[in-house]
Short mmCIF file of C-alpha atoms and ligand atoms in Angstrom, two decimals:
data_model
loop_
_atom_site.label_atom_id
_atom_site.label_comp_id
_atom_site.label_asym_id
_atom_site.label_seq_id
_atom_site.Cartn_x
_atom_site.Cartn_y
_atom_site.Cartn_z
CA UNK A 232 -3.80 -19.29 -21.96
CA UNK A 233 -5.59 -18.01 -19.10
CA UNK A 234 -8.79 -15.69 -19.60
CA UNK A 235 -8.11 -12.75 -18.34
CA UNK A 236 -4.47 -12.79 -20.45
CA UNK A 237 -6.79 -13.21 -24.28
CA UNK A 238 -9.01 -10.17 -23.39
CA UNK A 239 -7.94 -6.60 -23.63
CA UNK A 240 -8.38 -4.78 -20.56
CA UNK A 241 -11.21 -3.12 -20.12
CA UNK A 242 -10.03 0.66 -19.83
CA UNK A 243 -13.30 2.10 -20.58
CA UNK A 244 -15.57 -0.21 -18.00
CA UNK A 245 -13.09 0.46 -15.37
CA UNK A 246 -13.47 3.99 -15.34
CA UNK A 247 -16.75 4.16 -15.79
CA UNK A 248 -16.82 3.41 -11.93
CA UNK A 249 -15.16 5.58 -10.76
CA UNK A 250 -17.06 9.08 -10.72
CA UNK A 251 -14.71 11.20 -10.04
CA UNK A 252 -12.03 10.65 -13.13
CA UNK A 253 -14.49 12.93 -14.73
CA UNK A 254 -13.23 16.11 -12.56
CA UNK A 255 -12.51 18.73 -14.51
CA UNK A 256 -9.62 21.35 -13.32
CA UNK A 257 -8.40 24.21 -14.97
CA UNK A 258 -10.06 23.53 -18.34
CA UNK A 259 -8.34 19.67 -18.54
CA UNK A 260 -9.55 16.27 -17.35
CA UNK A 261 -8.21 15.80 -14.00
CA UNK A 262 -4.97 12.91 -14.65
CA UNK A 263 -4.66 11.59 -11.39
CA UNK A 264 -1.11 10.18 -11.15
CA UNK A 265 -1.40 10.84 -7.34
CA UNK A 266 -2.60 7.30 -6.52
CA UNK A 267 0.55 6.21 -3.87
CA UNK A 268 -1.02 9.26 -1.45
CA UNK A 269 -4.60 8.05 -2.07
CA UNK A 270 -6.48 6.21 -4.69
CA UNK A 271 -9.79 7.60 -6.34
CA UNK A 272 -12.92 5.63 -5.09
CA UNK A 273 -15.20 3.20 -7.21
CA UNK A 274 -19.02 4.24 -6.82
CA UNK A 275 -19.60 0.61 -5.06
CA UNK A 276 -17.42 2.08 -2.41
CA UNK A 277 -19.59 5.58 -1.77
CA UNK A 278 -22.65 3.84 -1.75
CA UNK A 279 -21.59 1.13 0.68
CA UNK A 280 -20.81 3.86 2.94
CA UNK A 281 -24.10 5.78 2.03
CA UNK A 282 -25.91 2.44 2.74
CA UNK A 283 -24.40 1.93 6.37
CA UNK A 284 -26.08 5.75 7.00
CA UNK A 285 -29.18 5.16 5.72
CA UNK A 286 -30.06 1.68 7.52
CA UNK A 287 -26.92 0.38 9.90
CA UNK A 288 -26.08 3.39 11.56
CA UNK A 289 -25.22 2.46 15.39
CA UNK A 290 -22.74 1.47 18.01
CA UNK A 291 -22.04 -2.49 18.11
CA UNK A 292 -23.67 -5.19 20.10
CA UNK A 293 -26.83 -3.45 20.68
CA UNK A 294 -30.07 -5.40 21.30
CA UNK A 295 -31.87 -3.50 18.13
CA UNK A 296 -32.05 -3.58 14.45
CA UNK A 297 -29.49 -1.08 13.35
CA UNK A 298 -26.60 -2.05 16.02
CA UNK A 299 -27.08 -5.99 14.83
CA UNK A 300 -26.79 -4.87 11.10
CA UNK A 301 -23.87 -3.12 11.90
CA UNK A 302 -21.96 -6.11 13.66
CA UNK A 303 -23.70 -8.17 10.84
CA UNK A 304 -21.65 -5.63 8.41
CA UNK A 305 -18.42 -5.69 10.64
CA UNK A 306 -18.37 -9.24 10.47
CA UNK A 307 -18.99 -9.56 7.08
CA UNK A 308 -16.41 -7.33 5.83
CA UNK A 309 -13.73 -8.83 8.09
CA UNK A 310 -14.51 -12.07 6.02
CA UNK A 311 -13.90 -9.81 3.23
CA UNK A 312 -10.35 -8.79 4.13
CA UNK A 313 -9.58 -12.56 5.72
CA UNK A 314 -10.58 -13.01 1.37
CA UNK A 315 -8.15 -9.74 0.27
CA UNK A 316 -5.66 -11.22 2.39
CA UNK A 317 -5.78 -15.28 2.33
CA UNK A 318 -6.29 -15.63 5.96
CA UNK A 319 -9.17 -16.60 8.81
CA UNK A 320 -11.65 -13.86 9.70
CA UNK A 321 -10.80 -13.70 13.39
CA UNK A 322 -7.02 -12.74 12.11
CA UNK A 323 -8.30 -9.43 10.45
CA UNK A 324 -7.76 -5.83 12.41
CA UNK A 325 -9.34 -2.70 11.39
CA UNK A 326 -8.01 0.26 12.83
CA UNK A 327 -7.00 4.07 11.99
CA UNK A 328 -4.55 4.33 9.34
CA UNK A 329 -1.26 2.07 8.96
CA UNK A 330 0.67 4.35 11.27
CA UNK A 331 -1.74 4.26 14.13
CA UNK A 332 -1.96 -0.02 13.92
CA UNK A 333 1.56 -0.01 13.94
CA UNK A 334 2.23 2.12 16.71
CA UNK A 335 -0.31 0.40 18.90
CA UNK A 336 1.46 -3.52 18.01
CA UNK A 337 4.95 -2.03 18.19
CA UNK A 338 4.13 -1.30 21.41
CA UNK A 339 2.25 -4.34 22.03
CA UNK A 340 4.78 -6.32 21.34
CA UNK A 341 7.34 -3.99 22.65
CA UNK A 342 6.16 -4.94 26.02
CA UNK A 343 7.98 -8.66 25.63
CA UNK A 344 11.40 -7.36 24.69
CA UNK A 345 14.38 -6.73 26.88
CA UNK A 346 17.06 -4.51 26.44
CA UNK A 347 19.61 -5.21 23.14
CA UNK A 348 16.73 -7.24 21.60
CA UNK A 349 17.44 -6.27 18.29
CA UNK A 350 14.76 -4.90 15.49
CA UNK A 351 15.78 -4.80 11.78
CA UNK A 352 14.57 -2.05 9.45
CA UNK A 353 15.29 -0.70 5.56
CA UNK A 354 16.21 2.07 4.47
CA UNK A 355 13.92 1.50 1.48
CA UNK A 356 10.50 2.10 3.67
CA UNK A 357 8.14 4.54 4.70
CA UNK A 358 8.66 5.90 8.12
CA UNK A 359 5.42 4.50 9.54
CA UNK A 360 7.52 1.03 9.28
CA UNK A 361 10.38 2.24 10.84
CA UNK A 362 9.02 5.14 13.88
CA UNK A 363 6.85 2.66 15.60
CA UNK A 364 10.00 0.05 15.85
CA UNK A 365 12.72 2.90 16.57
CA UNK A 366 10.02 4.28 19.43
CA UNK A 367 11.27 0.95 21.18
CA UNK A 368 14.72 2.05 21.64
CA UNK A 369 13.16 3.85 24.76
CA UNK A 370 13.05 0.38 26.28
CA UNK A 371 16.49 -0.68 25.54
CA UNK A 372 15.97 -2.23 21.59
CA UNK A 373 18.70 -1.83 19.53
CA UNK A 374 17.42 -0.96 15.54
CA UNK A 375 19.89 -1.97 12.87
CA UNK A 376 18.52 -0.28 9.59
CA UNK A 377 19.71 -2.39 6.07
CA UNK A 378 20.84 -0.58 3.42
CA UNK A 379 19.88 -0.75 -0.47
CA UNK A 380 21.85 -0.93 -3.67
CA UNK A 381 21.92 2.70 -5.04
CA UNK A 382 22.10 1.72 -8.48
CA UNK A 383 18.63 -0.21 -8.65
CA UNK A 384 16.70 1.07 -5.23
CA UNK A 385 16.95 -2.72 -4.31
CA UNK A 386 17.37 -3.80 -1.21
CA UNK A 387 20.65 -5.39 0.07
CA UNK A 388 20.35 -8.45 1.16
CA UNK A 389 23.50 -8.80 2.03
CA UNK A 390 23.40 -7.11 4.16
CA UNK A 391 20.01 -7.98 4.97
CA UNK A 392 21.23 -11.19 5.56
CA UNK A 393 24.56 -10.11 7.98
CA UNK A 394 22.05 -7.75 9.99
CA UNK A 395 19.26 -10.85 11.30
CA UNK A 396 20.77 -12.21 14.04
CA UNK A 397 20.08 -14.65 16.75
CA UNK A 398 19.08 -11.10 18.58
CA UNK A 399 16.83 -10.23 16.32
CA UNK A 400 13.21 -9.99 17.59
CA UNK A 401 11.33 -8.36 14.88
CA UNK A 402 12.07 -8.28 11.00
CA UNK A 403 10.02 -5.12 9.70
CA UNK A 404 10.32 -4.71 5.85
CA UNK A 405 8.18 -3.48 3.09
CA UNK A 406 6.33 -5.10 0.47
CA UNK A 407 7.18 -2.64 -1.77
CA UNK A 408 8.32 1.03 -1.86
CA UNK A 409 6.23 3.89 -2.17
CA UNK A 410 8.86 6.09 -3.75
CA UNK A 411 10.69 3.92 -6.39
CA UNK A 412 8.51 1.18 -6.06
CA UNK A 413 10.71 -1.72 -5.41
CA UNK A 414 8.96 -5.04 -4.69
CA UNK A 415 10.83 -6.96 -2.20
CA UNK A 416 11.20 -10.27 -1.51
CA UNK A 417 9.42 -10.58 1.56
CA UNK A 418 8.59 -14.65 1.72
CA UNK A 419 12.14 -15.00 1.33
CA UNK A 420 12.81 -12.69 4.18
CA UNK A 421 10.06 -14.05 6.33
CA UNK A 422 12.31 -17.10 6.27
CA UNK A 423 15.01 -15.72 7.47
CA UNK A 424 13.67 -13.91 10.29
CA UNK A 425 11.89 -17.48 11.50
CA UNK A 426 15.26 -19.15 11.08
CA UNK A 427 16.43 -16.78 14.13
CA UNK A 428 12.86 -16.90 15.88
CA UNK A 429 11.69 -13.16 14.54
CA UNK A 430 8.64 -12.11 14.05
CA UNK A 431 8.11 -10.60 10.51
CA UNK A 432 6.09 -7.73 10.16
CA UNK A 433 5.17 -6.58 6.38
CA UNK A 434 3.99 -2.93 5.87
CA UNK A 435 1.62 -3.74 2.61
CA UNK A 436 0.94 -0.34 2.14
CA UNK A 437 2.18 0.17 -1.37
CA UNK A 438 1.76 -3.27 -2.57
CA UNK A 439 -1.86 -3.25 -2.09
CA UNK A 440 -3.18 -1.98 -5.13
CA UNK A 441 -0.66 -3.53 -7.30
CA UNK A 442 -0.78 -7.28 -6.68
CA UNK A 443 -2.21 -10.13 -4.89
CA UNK A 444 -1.43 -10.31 -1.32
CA UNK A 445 -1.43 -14.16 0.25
CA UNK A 446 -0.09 -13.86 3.95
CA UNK A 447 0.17 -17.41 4.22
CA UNK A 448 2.20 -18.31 1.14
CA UNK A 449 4.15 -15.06 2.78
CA UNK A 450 4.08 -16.83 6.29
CA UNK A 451 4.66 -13.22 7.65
CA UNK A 452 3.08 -12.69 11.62
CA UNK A 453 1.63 -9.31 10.88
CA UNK A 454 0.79 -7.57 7.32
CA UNK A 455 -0.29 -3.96 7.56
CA UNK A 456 -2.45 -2.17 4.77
CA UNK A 457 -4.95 1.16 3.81
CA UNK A 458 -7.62 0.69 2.22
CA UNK A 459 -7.43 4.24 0.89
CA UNK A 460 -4.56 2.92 -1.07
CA UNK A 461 -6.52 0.19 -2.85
CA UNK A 462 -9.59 2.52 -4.06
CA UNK A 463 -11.63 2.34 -0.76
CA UNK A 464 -11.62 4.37 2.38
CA UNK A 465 -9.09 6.17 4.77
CA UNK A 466 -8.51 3.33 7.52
CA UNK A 467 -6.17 0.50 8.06
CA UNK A 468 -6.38 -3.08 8.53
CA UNK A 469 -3.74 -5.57 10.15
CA UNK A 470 -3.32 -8.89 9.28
CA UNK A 471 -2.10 -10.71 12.56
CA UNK A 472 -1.53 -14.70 13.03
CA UNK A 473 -4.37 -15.31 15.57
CA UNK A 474 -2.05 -16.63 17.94
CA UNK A 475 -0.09 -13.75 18.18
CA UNK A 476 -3.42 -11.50 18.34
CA UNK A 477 -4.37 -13.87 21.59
CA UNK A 478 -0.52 -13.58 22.84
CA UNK A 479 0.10 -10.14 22.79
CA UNK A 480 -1.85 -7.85 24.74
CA UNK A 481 -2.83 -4.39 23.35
CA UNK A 482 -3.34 -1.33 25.47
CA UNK A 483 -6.84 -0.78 26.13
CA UNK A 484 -9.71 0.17 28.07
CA UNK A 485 -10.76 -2.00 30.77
CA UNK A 486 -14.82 -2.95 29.76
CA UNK A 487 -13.96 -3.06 26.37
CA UNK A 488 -13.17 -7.10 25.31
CA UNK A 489 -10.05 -9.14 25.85
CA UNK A 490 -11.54 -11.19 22.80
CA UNK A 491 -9.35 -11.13 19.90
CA UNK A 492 -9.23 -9.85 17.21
CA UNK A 493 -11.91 -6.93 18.50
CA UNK A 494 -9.60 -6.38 21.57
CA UNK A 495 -7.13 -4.32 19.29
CA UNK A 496 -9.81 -2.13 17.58
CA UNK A 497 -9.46 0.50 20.39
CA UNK A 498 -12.48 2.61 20.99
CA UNK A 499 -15.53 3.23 18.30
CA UNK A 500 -14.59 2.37 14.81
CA UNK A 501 -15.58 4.08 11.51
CA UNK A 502 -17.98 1.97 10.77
CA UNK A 503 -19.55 3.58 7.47
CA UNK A 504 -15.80 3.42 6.19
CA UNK A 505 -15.48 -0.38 7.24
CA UNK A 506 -18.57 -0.60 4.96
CA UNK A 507 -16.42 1.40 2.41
CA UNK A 508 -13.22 -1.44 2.72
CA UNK A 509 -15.74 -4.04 1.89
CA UNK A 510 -17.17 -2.54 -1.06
CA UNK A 511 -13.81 -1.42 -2.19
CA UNK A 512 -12.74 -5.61 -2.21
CA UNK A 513 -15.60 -6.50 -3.96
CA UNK A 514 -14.98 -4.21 -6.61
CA UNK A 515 -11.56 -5.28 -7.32
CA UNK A 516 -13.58 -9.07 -7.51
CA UNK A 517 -15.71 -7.64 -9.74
CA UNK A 518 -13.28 -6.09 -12.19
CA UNK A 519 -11.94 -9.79 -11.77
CA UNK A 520 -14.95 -11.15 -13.05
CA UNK A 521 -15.28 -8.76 -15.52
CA UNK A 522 -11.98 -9.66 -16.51
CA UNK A 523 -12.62 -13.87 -16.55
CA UNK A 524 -16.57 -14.19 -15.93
CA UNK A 525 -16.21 -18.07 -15.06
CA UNK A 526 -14.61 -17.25 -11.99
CA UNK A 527 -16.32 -18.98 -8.49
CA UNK A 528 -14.83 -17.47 -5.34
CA UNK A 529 -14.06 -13.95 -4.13
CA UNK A 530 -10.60 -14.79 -3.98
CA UNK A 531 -10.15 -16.83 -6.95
CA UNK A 532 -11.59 -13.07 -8.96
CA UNK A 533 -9.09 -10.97 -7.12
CA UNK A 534 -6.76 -12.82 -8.52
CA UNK A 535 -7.82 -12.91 -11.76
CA UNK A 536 -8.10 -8.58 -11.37
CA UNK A 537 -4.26 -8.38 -9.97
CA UNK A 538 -3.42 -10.57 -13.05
CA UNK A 539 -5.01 -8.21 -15.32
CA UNK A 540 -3.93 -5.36 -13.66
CA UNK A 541 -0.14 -6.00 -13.24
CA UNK A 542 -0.29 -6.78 -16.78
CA UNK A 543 -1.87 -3.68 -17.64
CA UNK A 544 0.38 -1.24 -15.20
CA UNK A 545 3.47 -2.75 -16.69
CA UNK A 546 2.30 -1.63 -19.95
CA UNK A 547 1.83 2.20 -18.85
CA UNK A 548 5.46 1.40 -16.83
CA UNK A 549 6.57 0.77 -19.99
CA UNK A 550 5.27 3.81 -21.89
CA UNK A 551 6.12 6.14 -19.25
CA UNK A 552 10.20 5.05 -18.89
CA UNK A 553 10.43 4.75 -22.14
CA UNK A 554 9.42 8.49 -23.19
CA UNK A 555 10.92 9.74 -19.54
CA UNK A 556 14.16 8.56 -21.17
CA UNK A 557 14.30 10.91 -24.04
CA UNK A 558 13.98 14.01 -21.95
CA UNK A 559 17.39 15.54 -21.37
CA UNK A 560 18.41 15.92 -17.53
CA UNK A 561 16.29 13.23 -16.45
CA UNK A 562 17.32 10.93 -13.64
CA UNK A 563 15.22 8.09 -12.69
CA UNK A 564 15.56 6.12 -9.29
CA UNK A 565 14.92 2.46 -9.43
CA UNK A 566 14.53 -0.47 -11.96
CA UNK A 567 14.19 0.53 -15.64
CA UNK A 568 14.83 -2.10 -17.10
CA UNK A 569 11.62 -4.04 -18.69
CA UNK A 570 13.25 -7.42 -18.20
CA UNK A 571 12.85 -6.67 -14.63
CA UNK A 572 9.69 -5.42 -14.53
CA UNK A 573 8.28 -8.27 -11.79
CA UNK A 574 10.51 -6.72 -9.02
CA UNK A 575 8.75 -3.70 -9.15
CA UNK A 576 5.63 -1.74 -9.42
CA UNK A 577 4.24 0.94 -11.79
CA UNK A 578 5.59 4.16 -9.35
CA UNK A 579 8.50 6.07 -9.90
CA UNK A 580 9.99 8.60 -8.94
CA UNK A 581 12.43 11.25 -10.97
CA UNK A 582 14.43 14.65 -10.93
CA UNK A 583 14.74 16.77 -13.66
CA UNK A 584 18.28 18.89 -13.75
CA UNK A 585 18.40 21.10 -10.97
CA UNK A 586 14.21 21.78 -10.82
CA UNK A 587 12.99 21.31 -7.25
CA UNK A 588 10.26 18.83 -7.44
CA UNK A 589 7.59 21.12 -6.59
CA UNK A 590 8.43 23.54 -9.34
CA UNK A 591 7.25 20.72 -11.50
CA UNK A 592 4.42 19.51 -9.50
CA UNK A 593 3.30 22.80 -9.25
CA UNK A 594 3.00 23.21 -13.58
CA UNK A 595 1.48 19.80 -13.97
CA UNK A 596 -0.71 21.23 -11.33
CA UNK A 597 -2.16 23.87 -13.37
CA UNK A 598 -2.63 21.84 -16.08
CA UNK A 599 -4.60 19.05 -14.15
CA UNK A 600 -2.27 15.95 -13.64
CA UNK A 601 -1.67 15.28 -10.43
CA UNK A 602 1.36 14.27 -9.21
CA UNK A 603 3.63 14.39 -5.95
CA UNK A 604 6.80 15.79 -4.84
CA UNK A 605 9.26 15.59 -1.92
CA UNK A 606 10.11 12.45 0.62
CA UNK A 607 6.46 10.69 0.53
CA UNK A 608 7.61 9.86 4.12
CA UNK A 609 10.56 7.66 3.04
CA UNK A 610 12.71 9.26 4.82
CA UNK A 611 15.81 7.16 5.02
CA UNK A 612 15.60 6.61 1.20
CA UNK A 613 15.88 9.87 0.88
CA UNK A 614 18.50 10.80 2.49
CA UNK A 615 20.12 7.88 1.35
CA UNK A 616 19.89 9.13 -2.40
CA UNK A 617 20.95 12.61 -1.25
CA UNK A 618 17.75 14.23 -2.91
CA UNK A 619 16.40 15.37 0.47
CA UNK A 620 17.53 18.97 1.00
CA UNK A 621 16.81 19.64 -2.66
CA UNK A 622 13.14 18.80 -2.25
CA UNK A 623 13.06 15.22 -3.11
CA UNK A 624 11.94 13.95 -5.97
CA UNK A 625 8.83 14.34 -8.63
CA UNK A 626 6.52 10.90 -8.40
CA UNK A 627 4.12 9.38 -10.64
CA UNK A 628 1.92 6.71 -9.67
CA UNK A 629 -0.37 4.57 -12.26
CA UNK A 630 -2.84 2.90 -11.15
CA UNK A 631 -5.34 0.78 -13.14
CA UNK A 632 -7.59 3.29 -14.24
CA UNK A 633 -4.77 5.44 -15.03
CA UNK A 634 -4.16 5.35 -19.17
CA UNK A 635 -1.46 5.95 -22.04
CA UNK A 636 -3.33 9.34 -22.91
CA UNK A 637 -2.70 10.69 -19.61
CA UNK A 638 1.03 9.12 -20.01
CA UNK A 639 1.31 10.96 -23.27
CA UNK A 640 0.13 14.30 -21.76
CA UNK A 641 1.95 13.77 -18.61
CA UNK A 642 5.35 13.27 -21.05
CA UNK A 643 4.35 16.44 -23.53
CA UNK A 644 3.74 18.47 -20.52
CA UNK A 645 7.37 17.99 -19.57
CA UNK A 646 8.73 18.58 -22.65
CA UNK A 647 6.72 22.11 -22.18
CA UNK A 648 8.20 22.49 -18.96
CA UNK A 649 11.72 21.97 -19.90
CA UNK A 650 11.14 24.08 -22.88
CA UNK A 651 9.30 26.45 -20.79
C1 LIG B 913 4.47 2.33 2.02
C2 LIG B 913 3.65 3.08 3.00
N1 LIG B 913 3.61 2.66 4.27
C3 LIG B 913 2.87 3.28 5.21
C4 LIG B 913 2.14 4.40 4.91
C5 LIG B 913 1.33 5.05 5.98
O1 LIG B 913 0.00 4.69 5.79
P1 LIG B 913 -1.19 5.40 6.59
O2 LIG B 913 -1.43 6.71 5.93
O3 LIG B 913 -2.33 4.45 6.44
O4 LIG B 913 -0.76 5.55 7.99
C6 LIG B 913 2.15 4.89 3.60
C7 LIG B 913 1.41 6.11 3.26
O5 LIG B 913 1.72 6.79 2.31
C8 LIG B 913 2.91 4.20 2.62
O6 LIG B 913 2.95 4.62 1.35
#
């Protein structure tokens, strides 16, 4: 048995980094079950960004001492991600936010298409992995949109499968949802979309903080992420095969480099927030290490954290289904059933009778756990679950440093609300 499986984990040391568990709102411990909008920060991760201020605070390619520790840092931390994501440094983006990277390379790549090229969405995703692609249909791109199994929030593969065709230019899917949170089976995808010549594009967004990503056991062409997701800053970072990154051209200013992958970072970064993305990795790769201290390489302790981490989510998955079940009027979207516990992550997403989402959000509100209501963006989903003109649904995110006492008071608190 592996090392990181013999030891409990290590509730107590994780949340010891992280400062700001200890908020206090309303008289309670702040329970912050909003972590699919934005992730609480480790300490490594303000300091980092603290650090850039104090001694690397510049523009890039300068000929002094703060500019050259600031490309030092750049460079560094892109090594960092090519680490996060299993790839070569030079294939590593930063840029705004998800939604602004995926703009820009939808219309990147947009540029090579001709009309009735064909694009294939889900219904399952986030809008930022759906816009970008429909923006295209201003050029002549046909979208076809796959559908998911109501039943389970799966996707349809089917009819996955019936809507890649030799047409079919780019595959854009998910890794997983960030409303029911349905992992996909994007290698499997990636396949197909190769087998008609498509480029796959994965929007990581979700999946990030959950589990290991590898985009070359994936073979995907572009992987999208935020680090604000994974416990560090609010940015973005693409993962693009470098020889897409040198074929496609991005829309940019003229003096600025043609060298990829710079060449798509348009205009100043944030650099104290790059800082930030590093420090963020490394602490996942330390909670690795903390987990299994053999462990050599960065990569080697992330996985060892997503091991211990998965492990630990499922058990607070577990917990929180479980007691969700006994409260009359509930209605859960998405897998509930333990034995299939691998296909998805620890959010979900519920309505309770007729009470509009917010109602609810708003009295776990006042009593300091934080949680989120409405669309999250997904907008296809849903509409495609019909919850959309009645406000959405109520969603609960667990994260690692989330624990069962904040389950336990999240699933008493309901109780009080329904008895309320
Ligand atoms: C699955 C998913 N994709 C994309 C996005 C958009 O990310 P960003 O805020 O970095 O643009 C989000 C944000 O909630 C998300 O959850």
């Amino acid at each position: 048995m592996h090392g990181a499986e013999k030891k409990a984990f290590d509730i107590a040391w994780v949340r010891e980094q992280f400062p700001s568990l200890k908020l206090q709102v309303h008289g309670h411990t702040a329970a912050f079950l909003d972590g699919p909008a934005g992730t609480q920060v480790p300490k490594q991760v303000i300091d980092a960004v603290q650090n850039y201020f104090l001694t690397a605070n510049a523009n890039t390619c300068g000929a002094f001492a703060t500019s050259r520790r600031n490309d030092a840092m750049i460079a560094s931390v892109r090594g960092t991600m090519a680490d996060f994501f299993n790839c070569d440094a030079n294939e590593v983006v930063f840029g705004q936010n998800m939604t602004t990277i995926t703009f820009a390379l939808a219309r990147a790549t947009g540029r090579e298409l001709a009309a009735g090229d064909e694009i294939v969405v889900t219904t399952l995703d986030h809008d930022a992995n759906v816009a970008p692609w429909r923006a295209l249909e201003e050029k002549g791109a046909v979208l076809r949109q796959v559908d998911i199994r109501e039943e389970d929030c799966t996707l349809d593969l089917e009819d996955l499968k019936r809507k890649i065709t030799v047409k079919t230019k780019v595959v854009a899917v998910g890794y997983a949802s960030n409303m029911v949170g349905t992992i996909n089976p994007v290698a499997e995808i990636a396949k197909l979309a190769h087998a008609v010549g498509a480029l796959m594009f994965v929007d990581a967004v979700h999946y990030a903080p959950h589990g290991l990503i590898d985009v070359t056991a994936l073979d995907c062409d572009f992987l999208a992420c935020s680090p604000y997701k994974f416990f560090g800053p609010h940015m973005g970072v693409l993962f693009g095969k470098r020889e897409h990154l040198e074929k496609f051209k991005p829309y940019k200013v003229r003096p600025a480099t043609n060298t990829s992958p710079e060449c798509w970072e348009t205009g100043t970064q944030v650099h104290e927030l790059i800082a930030g993305i590093g420090a963020a990795v490394d602490y996942i790769a330390e909670l690795g290490r903390h987990c299994d201290p053999g462990l050599k390489s960065r990569r080697e302790a992330l996985r060892a954290a997503y091991r211990a981490t998965h492990q630990y989510e499922t058990g607070l998955l577990s917990r929180l289904i479980a007691g969700l079940q006994t409260i009359p009027g509930m209605r859960i979207f998405g897998i509930t059933d333990p034995k299939r516990f691998d296909e998805r992550c620890s959010t979900l997403s519920f309505r309770l009778g007729d009470h509009n989402p917010t109602e609810i959000a708003t009295f776990l509100g006042e009593r300091g756990i934080f949680t989120w209501d409405g669309n999250f963006y997904a907008l296809n989903l849903s509409e495609r679950l019909g919850v959309e003109q009645h406000g959405g649904v109520l969603r609960v995110g667990l994260v690692h440093y989330n624990t069962a006492e904040e389950v336990e008071r999240l699933l008493a608190t309901l109780r009080e609300f329904v008895a309320a």
